[in-house]
């Protein structure tokens, strides 16, 4: 793999990060948004599984390393400005959100307030053995 060529068009922010959007490869539903640095992009391309950079924990992580809900990357895309990545993924286990839902975008604006639109598929205590927050 030519890492230099892979990263050459990516415009990282001042912290060395780029926004990454994970979308279901079949339904196109947005599953989550996270951040990637050069190492995460390279590991994603190398392994075929989504890797990210956690700003809060200040470390690399592979999606599903704790939960088992990995993301097999079917396609990796870069936007026209080079400052956002979209990954079309096969979400293993059907759960992308740490809350146990299919998508992190489970709230919708309705009736003047945020409403929970998606059910919990698996309690986060069952997934992680504790609450994530």
PDB file of C-alpha atoms in Angstrom:
ATOM      1  CA  UNK A   1       0.000   0.000   0.000  1.00  0.00           C
ATOM      2  CA  UNK A   2       1.256   3.464  -0.884  1.00  0.00           C
ATOM      3  CA  UNK A   3       0.495   5.406   2.314  1.00  0.00           C
ATOM      4  CA  UNK A   4       1.921   8.656   0.939  1.00  0.00           C
ATOM      5  CA  UNK A   5      -0.428   8.524  -2.047  1.00  0.00           C
ATOM      6  CA  UNK A   6      -3.383   7.533   0.195  1.00  0.00           C
ATOM      7  CA  UNK A   7      -2.897  10.555   2.458  1.00  0.00           C
ATOM      8  CA  UNK A   8      -1.703  13.113  -0.107  1.00  0.00           C
ATOM      9  CA  UNK A   9      -5.163  14.581  -0.891  1.00  0.00           C
ATOM     10  CA  UNK A  10      -6.426  14.584   2.700  1.00  0.00           C
ATOM     11  CA  UNK A  11      -6.544  18.026   4.332  1.00  0.00           C
ATOM     12  CA  UNK A  12      -6.147  17.470   8.045  1.00  0.00           C
ATOM     13  CA  UNK A  13      -7.143  20.186  10.523  1.00  0.00           C
ATOM     14  CA  UNK A  14      -4.658  21.908  12.863  1.00  0.00           C
ATOM     15  CA  UNK A  15      -4.850  18.892  15.209  1.00  0.00           C
ATOM     16  CA  UNK A  16      -4.045  16.444  12.411  1.00  0.00           C
ATOM     17  CA  UNK A  17      -7.619  15.153  12.175  1.00  0.00           C
ATOM     18  CA  UNK A  18     -10.254  14.798   9.478  1.00  0.00           C
ATOM     19  CA  UNK A  19     -13.993  14.199   9.905  1.00  0.00           C
ATOM     20  CA  UNK A  20     -15.075  10.648   9.044  1.00  0.00           C
ATOM     21  CA  UNK A  21     -18.645   9.563   8.356  1.00  0.00           C
ATOM     22  CA  UNK A  22     -19.618   5.891   8.463  1.00  0.00           C
ATOM     23  CA  UNK A  23     -22.619   5.010   6.303  1.00  0.00           C
ATOM     24  CA  UNK A  24     -24.315   1.648   5.862  1.00  0.00           C
ATOM     25  CA  UNK A  25     -23.156   0.328   2.496  1.00  0.00           C
ATOM     26  CA  UNK A  26     -26.611  -1.002   1.547  1.00  0.00           C
ATOM     27  CA  UNK A  27     -29.143   1.434   3.034  1.00  0.00           C
ATOM     28  CA  UNK A  28     -26.906   4.561   2.963  1.00  0.00           C
ATOM     29  CA  UNK A  29     -28.036   5.401   6.520  1.00  0.00           C
ATOM     30  CA  UNK A  30     -25.492   7.485   8.402  1.00  0.00           C
ATOM     31  CA  UNK A  31     -24.340   5.338  11.302  1.00  0.00           C
ATOM     32  CA  UNK A  32     -21.814   7.565  13.021  1.00  0.00           C
ATOM     33  CA  UNK A  33     -19.366  10.439  12.716  1.00  0.00           C
ATOM     34  CA  UNK A  34     -15.909  10.299  14.226  1.00  0.00           C
ATOM     35  CA  UNK A  35     -12.381  11.558  13.613  1.00  0.00           C
ATOM     36  CA  UNK A  36      -9.424  10.014  11.840  1.00  0.00           C
ATOM     37  CA  UNK A  37      -5.767  10.926  11.789  1.00  0.00           C
ATOM     38  CA  UNK A  38      -3.216   9.715   9.263  1.00  0.00           C
ATOM     39  CA  UNK A  39      -2.569   6.504  11.208  1.00  0.00           C
ATOM     40  CA  UNK A  40      -6.285   5.677  11.408  1.00  0.00           C
ATOM     41  CA  UNK A  41      -6.740   6.194   7.667  1.00  0.00           C
ATOM     42  CA  UNK A  42      -3.699   4.051   6.898  1.00  0.00           C
ATOM     43  CA  UNK A  43      -4.856   1.252   9.245  1.00  0.00           C
ATOM     44  CA  UNK A  44      -8.343   1.387   7.737  1.00  0.00           C
ATOM     45  CA  UNK A  45      -6.965   1.036   4.210  1.00  0.00           C
ATOM     46  CA  UNK A  46      -4.525  -1.676   5.281  1.00  0.00           C
ATOM     47  CA  UNK A  47      -6.936  -3.859   7.285  1.00  0.00           C
ATOM     48  CA  UNK A  48     -10.279  -3.120   5.609  1.00  0.00           C
ATOM     49  CA  UNK A  49     -11.841  -2.331   9.004  1.00  0.00           C
ATOM     50  CA  UNK A  50     -12.668   1.166  10.295  1.00  0.00           C
ATOM     51  CA  UNK A  51     -10.120   2.736  12.627  1.00  0.00           C
ATOM     52  CA  UNK A  52     -10.576   6.103  14.289  1.00  0.00           C
ATOM     53  CA  UNK A  53      -8.846   8.538  16.601  1.00  0.00           C
ATOM     54  CA  UNK A  54     -10.566   9.301  19.913  1.00  0.00           C
ATOM     55  CA  UNK A  55     -10.171  12.955  20.828  1.00  0.00           C
ATOM     56  CA  UNK A  56     -11.405  12.357  24.392  1.00  0.00           C
ATOM     57  CA  UNK A  57      -9.119   9.366  25.045  1.00  0.00           C
ATOM     58  CA  UNK A  58      -6.276  10.669  22.864  1.00  0.00           C
ATOM     59  CA  UNK A  59      -5.724   7.293  21.212  1.00  0.00           C
ATOM     60  CA  UNK A  60      -6.315   5.168  18.137  1.00  0.00           C
ATOM     61  CA  UNK A  61      -9.114   2.645  18.188  1.00  0.00           C
ATOM     62  CA  UNK A  62     -10.690   0.136  15.863  1.00  0.00           C
ATOM     63  CA  UNK A  63     -14.472   0.217  15.771  1.00  0.00           C
ATOM     64  CA  UNK A  64     -15.690  -2.861  17.597  1.00  0.00           C
ATOM     65  CA  UNK A  65     -12.496  -3.602  19.513  1.00  0.00           C
ATOM     66  CA  UNK A  66     -14.525  -3.680  22.753  1.00  0.00           C
ATOM     67  CA  UNK A  67     -18.073  -4.302  21.543  1.00  0.00           C
ATOM     68  CA  UNK A  68     -17.395  -6.698  18.670  1.00  0.00           C
ATOM     69  CA  UNK A  69     -19.451  -4.408  16.396  1.00  0.00           C
ATOM     70  CA  UNK A  70     -16.791  -3.929  13.744  1.00  0.00           C
ATOM     71  CA  UNK A  71     -17.167  -1.992  10.512  1.00  0.00           C
ATOM     72  CA  UNK A  72     -15.945  -3.720   7.362  1.00  0.00           C
ATOM     73  CA  UNK A  73     -15.137  -0.919   4.931  1.00  0.00           C
ATOM     74  CA  UNK A  74     -16.614  -1.540   1.489  1.00  0.00           C
ATOM     75  CA  UNK A  75     -15.659   1.834   0.037  1.00  0.00           C
ATOM     76  CA  UNK A  76     -13.568   4.787   1.159  1.00  0.00           C
ATOM     77  CA  UNK A  77     -14.365   8.234  -0.298  1.00  0.00           C
ATOM     78  CA  UNK A  78     -12.850  11.688   0.073  1.00  0.00           C
ATOM     79  CA  UNK A  79     -14.866  14.852  -0.548  1.00  0.00           C
ATOM     80  CA  UNK A  80     -13.926  17.506  -3.114  1.00  0.00           C
ATOM     81  CA  UNK A  81     -12.157  19.699  -0.542  1.00  0.00           C
ATOM     82  CA  UNK A  82     -10.273  16.766   0.957  1.00  0.00           C
ATOM     83  CA  UNK A  83     -11.485  17.597   4.457  1.00  0.00           C
ATOM     84  CA  UNK A  84     -14.076  14.864   5.019  1.00  0.00           C
ATOM     85  CA  UNK A  85     -14.107  11.103   4.516  1.00  0.00           C
ATOM     86  CA  UNK A  86     -17.126   8.885   3.940  1.00  0.00           C
ATOM     87  CA  UNK A  87     -16.823   5.176   4.505  1.00  0.00           C
ATOM     88  CA  UNK A  88     -19.466   2.815   3.209  1.00  0.00           C
ATOM     89  CA  UNK A  89     -19.379   0.051   5.801  1.00  0.00           C
ATOM     90  CA  UNK A  90     -20.865  -3.306   6.584  1.00  0.00           C
ATOM     91  CA  UNK A  91     -21.798  -2.864  10.246  1.00  0.00           C
ATOM     92  CA  UNK A  92     -21.268  -6.198  12.000  1.00  0.00           C
ATOM     93  CA  UNK A  93     -23.823  -6.895  14.702  1.00  0.00           C
ATOM     94  CA  UNK A  94     -26.136  -4.167  13.362  1.00  0.00           C
ATOM     95  CA  UNK A  95     -25.113  -1.753  16.136  1.00  0.00           C
ATOM     96  CA  UNK A  96     -22.921   1.298  15.507  1.00  0.00           C
ATOM     97  CA  UNK A  97     -23.798   3.444  18.530  1.00  0.00           C
ATOM     98  CA  UNK A  98     -22.354   2.901  22.008  1.00  0.00           C
ATOM     99  CA  UNK A  99     -25.949   3.264  23.292  1.00  0.00           C
ATOM    100  CA  UNK A 100     -26.807  -0.049  21.593  1.00  0.00           C
ATOM    101  CA  UNK A 101     -28.678   1.464  18.650  1.00  0.00           C
ATOM    102  CA  UNK A 102     -28.180   0.939  14.926  1.00  0.00           C
ATOM    103  CA  UNK A 103     -27.059   4.546  14.440  1.00  0.00           C
ATOM    104  CA  UNK A 104     -25.717   7.360  16.600  1.00  0.00           C
ATOM    105  CA  UNK A 105     -28.345   9.510  14.844  1.00  0.00           C
ATOM    106  CA  UNK A 106     -31.305   8.121  16.756  1.00  0.00           C
ATOM    107  CA  UNK A 107     -32.828  11.447  17.795  1.00  0.00           C
ATOM    108  CA  UNK A 108     -35.047  13.539  15.528  1.00  0.00           C
ATOM    109  CA  UNK A 109     -36.475  17.014  15.937  1.00  0.00           C
ATOM    110  CA  UNK A 110     -40.253  16.672  16.199  1.00  0.00           C
ATOM    111  CA  UNK A 111     -42.916  18.754  17.902  1.00  0.00           C
ATOM    112  CA  UNK A 112     -40.433  21.329  19.127  1.00  0.00           C
ATOM    113  CA  UNK A 113     -38.147  18.861  20.881  1.00  0.00           C
ATOM    114  CA  UNK A 114     -35.693  16.041  20.299  1.00  0.00           C
ATOM    115  CA  UNK A 115     -37.453  12.679  20.221  1.00  0.00           C
ATOM    116  CA  UNK A 116     -35.838   9.253  20.408  1.00  0.00           C
ATOM    117  CA  UNK A 117     -36.667   7.618  17.083  1.00  0.00           C
ATOM    118  CA  UNK A 118     -34.731   4.336  17.289  1.00  0.00           C
ATOM    119  CA  UNK A 119     -34.966   1.558  19.836  1.00  0.00           C
ATOM    120  CA  UNK A 120     -32.041   0.159  21.786  1.00  0.00           C
ATOM    121  CA  UNK A 121     -31.132  -3.151  20.159  1.00  0.00           C
ATOM    122  CA  UNK A 122     -28.837  -4.244  22.979  1.00  0.00           C
ATOM    123  CA  UNK A 123     -28.241  -2.599  26.354  1.00  0.00           C
ATOM    124  CA  UNK A 124     -24.788  -1.048  26.621  1.00  0.00           C
ATOM    125  CA  UNK A 125     -24.218  -2.894  29.926  1.00  0.00           C
ATOM    126  CA  UNK A 126     -24.561  -6.145  27.964  1.00  0.00           C
ATOM    127  CA  UNK A 127     -22.198  -4.874  25.282  1.00  0.00           C
ATOM    128  CA  UNK A 128     -19.473  -3.361  27.480  1.00  0.00           C
ATOM    129  CA  UNK A 129     -20.227  -4.629  30.973  1.00  0.00           C
ATOM    130  CA  UNK A 130     -20.860  -1.009  32.057  1.00  0.00           C
ATOM    131  CA  UNK A 131     -22.378   2.246  30.821  1.00  0.00           C
ATOM    132  CA  UNK A 132     -20.085   4.153  28.481  1.00  0.00           C
ATOM    133  CA  UNK A 133     -20.976   7.609  29.811  1.00  0.00           C
TER     134      UNK A 133
END
